C-alpha atoms as an extended CHARMM CRD file, in Angstrom:
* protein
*
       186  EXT
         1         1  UNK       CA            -61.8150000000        2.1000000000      -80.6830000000  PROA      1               0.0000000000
         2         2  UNK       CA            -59.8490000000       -0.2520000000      -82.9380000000  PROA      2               0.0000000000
         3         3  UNK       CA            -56.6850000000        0.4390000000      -84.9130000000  PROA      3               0.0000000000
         4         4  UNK       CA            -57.5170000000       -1.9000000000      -87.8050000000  PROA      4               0.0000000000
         5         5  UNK       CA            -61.7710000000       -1.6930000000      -88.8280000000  PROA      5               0.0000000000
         6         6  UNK       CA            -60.9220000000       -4.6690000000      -91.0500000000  PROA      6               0.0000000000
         7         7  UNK       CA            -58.7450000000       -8.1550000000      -91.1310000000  PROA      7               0.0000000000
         8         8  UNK       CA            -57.9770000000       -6.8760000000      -94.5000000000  PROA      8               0.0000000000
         9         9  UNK       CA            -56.2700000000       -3.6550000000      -92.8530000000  PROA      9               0.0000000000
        10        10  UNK       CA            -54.3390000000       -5.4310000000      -90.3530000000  PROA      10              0.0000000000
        11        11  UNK       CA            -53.2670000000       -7.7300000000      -93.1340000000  PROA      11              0.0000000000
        12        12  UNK       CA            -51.7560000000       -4.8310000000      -95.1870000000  PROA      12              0.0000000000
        13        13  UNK       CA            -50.0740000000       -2.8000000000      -92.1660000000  PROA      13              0.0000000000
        14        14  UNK       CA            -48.5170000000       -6.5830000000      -91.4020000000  PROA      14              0.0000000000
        15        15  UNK       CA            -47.1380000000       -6.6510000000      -94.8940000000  PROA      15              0.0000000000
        16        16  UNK       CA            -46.0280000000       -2.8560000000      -94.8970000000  PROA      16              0.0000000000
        17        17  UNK       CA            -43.8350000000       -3.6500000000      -91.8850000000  PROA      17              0.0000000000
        18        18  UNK       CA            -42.3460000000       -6.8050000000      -93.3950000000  PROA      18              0.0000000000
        19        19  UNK       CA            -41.5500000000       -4.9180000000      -96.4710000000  PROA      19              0.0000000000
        20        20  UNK       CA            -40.0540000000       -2.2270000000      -94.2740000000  PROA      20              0.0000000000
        21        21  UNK       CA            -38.0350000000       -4.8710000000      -92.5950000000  PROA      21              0.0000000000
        22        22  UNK       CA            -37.1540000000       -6.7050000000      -95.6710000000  PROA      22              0.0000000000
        23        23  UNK       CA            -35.9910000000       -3.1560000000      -97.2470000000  PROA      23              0.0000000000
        24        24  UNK       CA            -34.2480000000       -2.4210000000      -94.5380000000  PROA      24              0.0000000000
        25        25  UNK       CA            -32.1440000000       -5.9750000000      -93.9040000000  PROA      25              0.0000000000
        26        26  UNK       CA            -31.6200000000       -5.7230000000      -98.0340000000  PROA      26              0.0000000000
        27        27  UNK       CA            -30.0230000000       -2.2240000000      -97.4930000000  PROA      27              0.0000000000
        28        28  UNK       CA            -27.9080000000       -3.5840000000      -94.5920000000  PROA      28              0.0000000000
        29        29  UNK       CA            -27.0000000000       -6.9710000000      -96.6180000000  PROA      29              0.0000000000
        30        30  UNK       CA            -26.2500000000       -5.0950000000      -99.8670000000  PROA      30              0.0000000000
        31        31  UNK       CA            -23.8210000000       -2.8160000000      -97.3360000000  PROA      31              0.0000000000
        32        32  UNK       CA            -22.2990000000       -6.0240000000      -95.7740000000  PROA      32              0.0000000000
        33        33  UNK       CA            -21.3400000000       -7.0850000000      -99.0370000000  PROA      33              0.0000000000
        34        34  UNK       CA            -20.0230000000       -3.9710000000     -100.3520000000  PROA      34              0.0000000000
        35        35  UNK       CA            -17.7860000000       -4.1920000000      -98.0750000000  PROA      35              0.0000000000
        36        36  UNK       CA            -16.7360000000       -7.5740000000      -98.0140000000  PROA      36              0.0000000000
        37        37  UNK       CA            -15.9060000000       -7.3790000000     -101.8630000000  PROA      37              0.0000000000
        38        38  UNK       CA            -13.3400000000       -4.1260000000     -100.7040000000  PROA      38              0.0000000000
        39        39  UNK       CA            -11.6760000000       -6.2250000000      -98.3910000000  PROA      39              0.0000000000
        40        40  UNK       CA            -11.1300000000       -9.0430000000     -101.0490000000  PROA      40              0.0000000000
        41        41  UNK       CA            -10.1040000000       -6.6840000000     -103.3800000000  PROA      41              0.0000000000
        42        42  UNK       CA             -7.8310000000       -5.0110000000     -100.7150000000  PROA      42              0.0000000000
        43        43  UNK       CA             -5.9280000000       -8.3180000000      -99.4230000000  PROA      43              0.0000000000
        44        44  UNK       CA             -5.2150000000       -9.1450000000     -103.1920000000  PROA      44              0.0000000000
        45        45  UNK       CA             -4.0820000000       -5.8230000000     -104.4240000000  PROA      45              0.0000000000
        46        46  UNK       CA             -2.1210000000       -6.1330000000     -100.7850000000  PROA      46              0.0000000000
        47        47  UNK       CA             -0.5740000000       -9.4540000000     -101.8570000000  PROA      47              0.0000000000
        48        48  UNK       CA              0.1530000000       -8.8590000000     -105.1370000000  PROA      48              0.0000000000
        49        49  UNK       CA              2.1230000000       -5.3720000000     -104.1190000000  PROA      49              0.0000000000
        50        50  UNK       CA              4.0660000000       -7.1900000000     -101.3500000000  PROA      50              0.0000000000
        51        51  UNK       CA              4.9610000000      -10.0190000000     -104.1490000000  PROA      51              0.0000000000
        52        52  UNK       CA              6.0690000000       -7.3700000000     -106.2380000000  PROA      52              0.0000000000
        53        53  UNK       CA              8.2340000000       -5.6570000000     -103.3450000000  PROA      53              0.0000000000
        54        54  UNK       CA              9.7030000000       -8.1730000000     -102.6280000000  PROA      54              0.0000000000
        55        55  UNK       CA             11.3030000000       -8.9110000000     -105.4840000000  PROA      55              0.0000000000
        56        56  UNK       CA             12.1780000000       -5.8340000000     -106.0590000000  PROA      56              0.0000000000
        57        57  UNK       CA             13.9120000000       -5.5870000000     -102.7950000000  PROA      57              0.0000000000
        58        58  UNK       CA             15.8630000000       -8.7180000000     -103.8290000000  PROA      58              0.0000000000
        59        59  UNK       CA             16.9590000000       -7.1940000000     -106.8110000000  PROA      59              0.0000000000
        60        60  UNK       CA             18.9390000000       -4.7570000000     -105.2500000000  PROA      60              0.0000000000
        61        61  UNK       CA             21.9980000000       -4.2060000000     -105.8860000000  PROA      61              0.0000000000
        62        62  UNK       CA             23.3510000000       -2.3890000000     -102.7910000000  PROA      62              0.0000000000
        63        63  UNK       CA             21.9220000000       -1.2840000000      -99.7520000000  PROA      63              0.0000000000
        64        64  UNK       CA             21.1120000000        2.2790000000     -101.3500000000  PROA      64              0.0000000000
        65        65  UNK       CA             19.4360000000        1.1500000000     -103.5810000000  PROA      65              0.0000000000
        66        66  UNK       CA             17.2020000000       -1.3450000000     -101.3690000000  PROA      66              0.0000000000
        67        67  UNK       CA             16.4180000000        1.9750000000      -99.5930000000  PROA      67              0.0000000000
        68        68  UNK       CA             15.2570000000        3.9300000000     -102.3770000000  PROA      68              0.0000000000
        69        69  UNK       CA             13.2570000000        0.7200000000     -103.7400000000  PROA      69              0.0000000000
        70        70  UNK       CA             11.6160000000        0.8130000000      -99.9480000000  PROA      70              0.0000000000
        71        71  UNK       CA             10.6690000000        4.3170000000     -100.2150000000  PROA      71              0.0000000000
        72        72  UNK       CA              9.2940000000        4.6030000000     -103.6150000000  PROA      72              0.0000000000
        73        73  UNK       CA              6.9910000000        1.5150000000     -101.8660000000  PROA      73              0.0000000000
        74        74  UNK       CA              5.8140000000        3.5100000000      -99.1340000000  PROA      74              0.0000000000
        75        75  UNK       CA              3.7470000000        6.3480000000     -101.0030000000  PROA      75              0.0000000000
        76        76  UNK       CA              1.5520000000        4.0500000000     -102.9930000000  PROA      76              0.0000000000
        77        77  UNK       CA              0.9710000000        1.7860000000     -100.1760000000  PROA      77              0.0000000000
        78        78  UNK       CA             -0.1200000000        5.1590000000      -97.8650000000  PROA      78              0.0000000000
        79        79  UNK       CA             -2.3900000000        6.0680000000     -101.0060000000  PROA      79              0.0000000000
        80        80  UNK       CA             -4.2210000000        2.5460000000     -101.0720000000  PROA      80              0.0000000000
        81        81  UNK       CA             -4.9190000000        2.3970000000      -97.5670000000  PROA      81              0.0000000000
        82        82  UNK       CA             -6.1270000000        6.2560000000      -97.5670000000  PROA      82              0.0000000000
        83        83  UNK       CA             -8.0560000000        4.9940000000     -100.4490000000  PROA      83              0.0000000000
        84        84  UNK       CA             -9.2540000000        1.5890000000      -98.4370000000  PROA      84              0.0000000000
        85        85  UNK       CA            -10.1150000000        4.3640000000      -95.4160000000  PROA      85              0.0000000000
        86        86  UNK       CA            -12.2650000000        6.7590000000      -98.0340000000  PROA      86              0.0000000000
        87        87  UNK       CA            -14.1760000000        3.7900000000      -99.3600000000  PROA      87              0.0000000000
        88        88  UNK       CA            -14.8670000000        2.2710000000      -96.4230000000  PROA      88              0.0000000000
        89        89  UNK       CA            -16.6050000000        5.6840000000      -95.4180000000  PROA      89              0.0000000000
        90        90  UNK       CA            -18.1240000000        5.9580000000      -98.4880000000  PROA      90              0.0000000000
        91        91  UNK       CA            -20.3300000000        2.4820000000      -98.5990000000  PROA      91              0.0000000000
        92        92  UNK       CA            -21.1160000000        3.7800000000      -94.5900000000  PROA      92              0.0000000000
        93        93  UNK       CA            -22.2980000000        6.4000000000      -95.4670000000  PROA      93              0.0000000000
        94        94  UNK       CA            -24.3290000000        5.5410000000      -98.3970000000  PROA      94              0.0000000000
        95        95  UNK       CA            -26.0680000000        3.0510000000      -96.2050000000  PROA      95              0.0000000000
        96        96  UNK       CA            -26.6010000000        5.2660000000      -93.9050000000  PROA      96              0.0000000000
        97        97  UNK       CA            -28.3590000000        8.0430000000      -95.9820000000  PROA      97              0.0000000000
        98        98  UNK       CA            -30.3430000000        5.2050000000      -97.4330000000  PROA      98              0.0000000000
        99        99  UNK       CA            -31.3650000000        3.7680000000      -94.1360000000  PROA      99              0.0000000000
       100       100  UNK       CA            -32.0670000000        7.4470000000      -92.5900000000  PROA      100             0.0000000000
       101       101  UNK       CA            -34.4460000000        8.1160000000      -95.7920000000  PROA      101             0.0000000000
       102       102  UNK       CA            -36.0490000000        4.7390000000      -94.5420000000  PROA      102             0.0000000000
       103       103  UNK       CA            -36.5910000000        5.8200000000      -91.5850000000  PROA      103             0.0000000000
       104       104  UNK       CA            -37.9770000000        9.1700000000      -92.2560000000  PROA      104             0.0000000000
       105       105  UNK       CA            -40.1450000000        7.9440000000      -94.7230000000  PROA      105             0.0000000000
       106       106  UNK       CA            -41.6240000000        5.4040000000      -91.9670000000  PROA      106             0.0000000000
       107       107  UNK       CA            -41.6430000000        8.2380000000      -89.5100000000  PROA      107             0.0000000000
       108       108  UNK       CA            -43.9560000000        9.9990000000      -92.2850000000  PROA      108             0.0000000000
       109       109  UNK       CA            -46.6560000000        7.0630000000      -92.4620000000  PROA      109             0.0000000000
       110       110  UNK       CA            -46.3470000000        7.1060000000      -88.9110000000  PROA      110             0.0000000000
       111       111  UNK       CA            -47.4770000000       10.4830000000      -88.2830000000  PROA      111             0.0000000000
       112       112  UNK       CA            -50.4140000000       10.4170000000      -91.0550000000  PROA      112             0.0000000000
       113       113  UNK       CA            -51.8050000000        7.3150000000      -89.1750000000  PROA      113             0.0000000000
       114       114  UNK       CA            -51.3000000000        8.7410000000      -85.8350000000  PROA      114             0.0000000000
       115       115  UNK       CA            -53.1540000000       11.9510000000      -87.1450000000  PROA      115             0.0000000000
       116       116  UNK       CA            -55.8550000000        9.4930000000      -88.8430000000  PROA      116             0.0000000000
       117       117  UNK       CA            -56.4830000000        7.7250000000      -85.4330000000  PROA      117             0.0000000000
       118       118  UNK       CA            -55.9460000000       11.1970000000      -83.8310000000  PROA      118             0.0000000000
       119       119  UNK       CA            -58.9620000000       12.3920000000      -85.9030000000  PROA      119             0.0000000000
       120       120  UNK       CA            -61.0970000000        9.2140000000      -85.4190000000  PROA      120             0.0000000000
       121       121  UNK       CA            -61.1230000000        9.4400000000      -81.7750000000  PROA      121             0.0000000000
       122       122  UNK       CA            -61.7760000000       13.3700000000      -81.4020000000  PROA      122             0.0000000000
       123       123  UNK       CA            -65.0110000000       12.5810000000      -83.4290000000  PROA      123             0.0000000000
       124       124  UNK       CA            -66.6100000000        9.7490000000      -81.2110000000  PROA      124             0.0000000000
       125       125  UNK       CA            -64.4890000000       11.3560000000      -78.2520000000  PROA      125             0.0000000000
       126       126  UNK       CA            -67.1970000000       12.4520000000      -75.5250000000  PROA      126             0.0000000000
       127       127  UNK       CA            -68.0320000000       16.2910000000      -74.8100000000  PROA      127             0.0000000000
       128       128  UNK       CA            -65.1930000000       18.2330000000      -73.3070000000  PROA      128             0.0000000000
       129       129  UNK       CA            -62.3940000000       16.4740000000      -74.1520000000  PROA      129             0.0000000000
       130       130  UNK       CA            -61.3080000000       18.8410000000      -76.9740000000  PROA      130             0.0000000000
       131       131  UNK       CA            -58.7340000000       20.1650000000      -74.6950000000  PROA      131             0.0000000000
       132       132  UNK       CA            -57.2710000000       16.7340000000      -74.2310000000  PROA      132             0.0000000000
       133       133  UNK       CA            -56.9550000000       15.8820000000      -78.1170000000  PROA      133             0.0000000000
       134       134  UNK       CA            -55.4560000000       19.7530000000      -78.4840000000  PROA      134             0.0000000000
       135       135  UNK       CA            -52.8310000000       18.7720000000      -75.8080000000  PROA      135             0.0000000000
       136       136  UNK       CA            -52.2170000000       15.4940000000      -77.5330000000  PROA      136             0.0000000000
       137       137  UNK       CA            -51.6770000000       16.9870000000      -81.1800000000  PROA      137             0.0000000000
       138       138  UNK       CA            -49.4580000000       19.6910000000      -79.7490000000  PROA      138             0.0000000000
       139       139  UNK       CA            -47.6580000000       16.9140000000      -78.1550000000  PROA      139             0.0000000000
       140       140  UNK       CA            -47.2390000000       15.0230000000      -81.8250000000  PROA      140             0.0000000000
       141       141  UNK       CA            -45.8270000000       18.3650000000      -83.4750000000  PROA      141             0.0000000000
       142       142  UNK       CA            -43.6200000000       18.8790000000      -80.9820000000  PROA      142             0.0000000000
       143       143  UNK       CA            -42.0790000000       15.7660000000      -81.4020000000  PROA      143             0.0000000000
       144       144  UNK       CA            -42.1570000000       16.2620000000      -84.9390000000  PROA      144             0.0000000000
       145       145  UNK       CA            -40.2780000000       19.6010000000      -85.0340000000  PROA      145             0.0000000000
       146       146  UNK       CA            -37.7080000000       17.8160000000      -82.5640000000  PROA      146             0.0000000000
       147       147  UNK       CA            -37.4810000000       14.6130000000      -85.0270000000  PROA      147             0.0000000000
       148       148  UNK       CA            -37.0130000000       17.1830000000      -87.4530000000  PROA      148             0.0000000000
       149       149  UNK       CA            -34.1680000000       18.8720000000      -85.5690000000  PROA      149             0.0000000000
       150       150  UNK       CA            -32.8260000000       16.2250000000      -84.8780000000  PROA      150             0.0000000000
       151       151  UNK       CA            -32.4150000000       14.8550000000      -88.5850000000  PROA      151             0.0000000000
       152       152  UNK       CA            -31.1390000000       17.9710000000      -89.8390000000  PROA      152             0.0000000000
       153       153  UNK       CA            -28.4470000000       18.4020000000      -86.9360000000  PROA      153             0.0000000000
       154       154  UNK       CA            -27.7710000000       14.5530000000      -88.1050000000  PROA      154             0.0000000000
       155       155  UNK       CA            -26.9530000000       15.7450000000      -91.6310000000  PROA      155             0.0000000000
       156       156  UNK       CA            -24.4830000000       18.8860000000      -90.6430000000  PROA      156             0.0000000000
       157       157  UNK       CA            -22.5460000000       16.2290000000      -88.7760000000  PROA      157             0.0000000000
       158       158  UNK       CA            -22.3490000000       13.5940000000      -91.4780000000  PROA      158             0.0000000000
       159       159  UNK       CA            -21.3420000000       16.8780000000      -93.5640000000  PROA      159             0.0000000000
       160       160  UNK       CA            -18.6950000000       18.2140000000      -91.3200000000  PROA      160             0.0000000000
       161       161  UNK       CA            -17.3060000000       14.6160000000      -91.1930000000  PROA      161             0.0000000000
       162       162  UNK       CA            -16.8760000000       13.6850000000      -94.8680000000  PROA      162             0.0000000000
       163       163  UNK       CA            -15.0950000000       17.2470000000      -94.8140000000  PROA      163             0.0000000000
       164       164  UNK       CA            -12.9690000000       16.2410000000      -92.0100000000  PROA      164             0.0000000000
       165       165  UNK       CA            -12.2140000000       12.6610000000      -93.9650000000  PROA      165             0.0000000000
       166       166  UNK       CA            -11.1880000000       14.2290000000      -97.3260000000  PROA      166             0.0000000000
       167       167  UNK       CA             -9.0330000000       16.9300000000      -95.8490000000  PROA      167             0.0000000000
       168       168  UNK       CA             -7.3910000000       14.2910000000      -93.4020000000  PROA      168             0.0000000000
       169       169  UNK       CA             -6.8850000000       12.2300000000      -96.7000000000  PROA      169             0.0000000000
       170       170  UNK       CA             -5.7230000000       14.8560000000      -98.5920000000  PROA      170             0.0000000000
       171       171  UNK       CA             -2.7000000000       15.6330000000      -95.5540000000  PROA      171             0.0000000000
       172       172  UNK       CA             -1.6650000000       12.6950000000      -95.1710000000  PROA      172             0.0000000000
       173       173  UNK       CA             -0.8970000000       12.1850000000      -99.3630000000  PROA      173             0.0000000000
       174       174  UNK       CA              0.7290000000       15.2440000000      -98.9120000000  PROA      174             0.0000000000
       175       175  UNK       CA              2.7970000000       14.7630000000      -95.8930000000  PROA      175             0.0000000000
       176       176  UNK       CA              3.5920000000       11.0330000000      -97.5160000000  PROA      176             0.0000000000
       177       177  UNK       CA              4.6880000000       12.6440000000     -100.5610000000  PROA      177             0.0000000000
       178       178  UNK       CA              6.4720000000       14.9720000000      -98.9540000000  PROA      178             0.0000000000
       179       179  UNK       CA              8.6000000000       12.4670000000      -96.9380000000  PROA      179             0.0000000000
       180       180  UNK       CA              8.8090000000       10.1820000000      -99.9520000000  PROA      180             0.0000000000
       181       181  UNK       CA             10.3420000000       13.1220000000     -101.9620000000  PROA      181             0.0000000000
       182       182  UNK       CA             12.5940000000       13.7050000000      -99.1760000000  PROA      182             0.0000000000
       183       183  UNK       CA             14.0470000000       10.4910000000      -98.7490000000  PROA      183             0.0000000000
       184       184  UNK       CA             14.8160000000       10.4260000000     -102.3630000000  PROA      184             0.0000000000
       185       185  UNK       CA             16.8290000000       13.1020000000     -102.3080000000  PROA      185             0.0000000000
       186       186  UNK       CA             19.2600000000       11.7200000000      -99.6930000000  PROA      186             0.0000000000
């Protein structure tokens, strides 16, 4: 028994893989440069703030007053690299929600052609050996159910972790603020 009847079959299960491959190296590319435009954006922001510091700083008067330009520094600089942190996790996991519904969409054609050929060979399969394709589809959906499982245990953790990001984020404004606040009071 042959996979492919046809050239004209193994041609187009060729080209469905190289699209797959090319979808998923565009996915990972467009991710790649995601990022790289945050960092770019990041170092100037960065370099423009520390410019701006700095002349601040050297426009002090006293040193009280250097100290309360240093502090009132601090807070936005905490908020752009919580911000830098929450984008960052963002564009992962954007890529990798699109990758995962690449994957399970590949998984999909997978199992329909593995049923197909499943099918095929219990028909011209010799006399008795209905037991041994019964054994071998039970074996199929019970990796199913456990791919299944396993992509929905995924998800709660990708959940629980974007929960755990934003409320980190959201502490560490606070506490920054908090300490900011503080040290203007002094």
């Amino acid at each position: 028994m042959s996979m492919f009847k046809t050239p004209e079959q193994f041609a187009s299960a060729n080209k469905a893989t190289v699209d797959s491959l090319l979808s998923l190296a565009n996915t990972a590319l467009a991710s790649a440069e995601r990022i790289a435009a945050l960092n770019l954006n990041t170092a100037r922001s960065l370099m423009e703030d520390s410019v701006s510091g700095a002349k601040a700083l050297m426009g002090a008067k006293d040193v009280q007053e250097a100290i309360s330009i240093q502090a009132s520094l601090a807070q936005p600089n905490v908020e752009k690299a919580v911000a830098y942190s929450r984008s960052v996790y963002e564009i992962s996991a954007q890529t990798q929600e699109e990758l995962s519904k690449m994957v399970e969409s590949q998984f999909g054609d997978f199992q329909k052609t593995v049923a197909g050929l499943l099918d095929q060979a219990a028909k011209s399969a010799p006399a008795g050996s209905d037991v041994a394709v019964a054994a071998v589809k039970s074996a199929i959906a019970a990796a199913n159910s456990a791919f299944d499982n396993m992509n929905k245990a995924a998800k709660q953790v990708a959940e629980i972790a974007e929960a755990n990001v934003a409320a980190a984020t959201n502490a560490t404004v606070k506490a920054v603020s908090a300490t900011t606040a503080a040290s203007k009071k002094k």
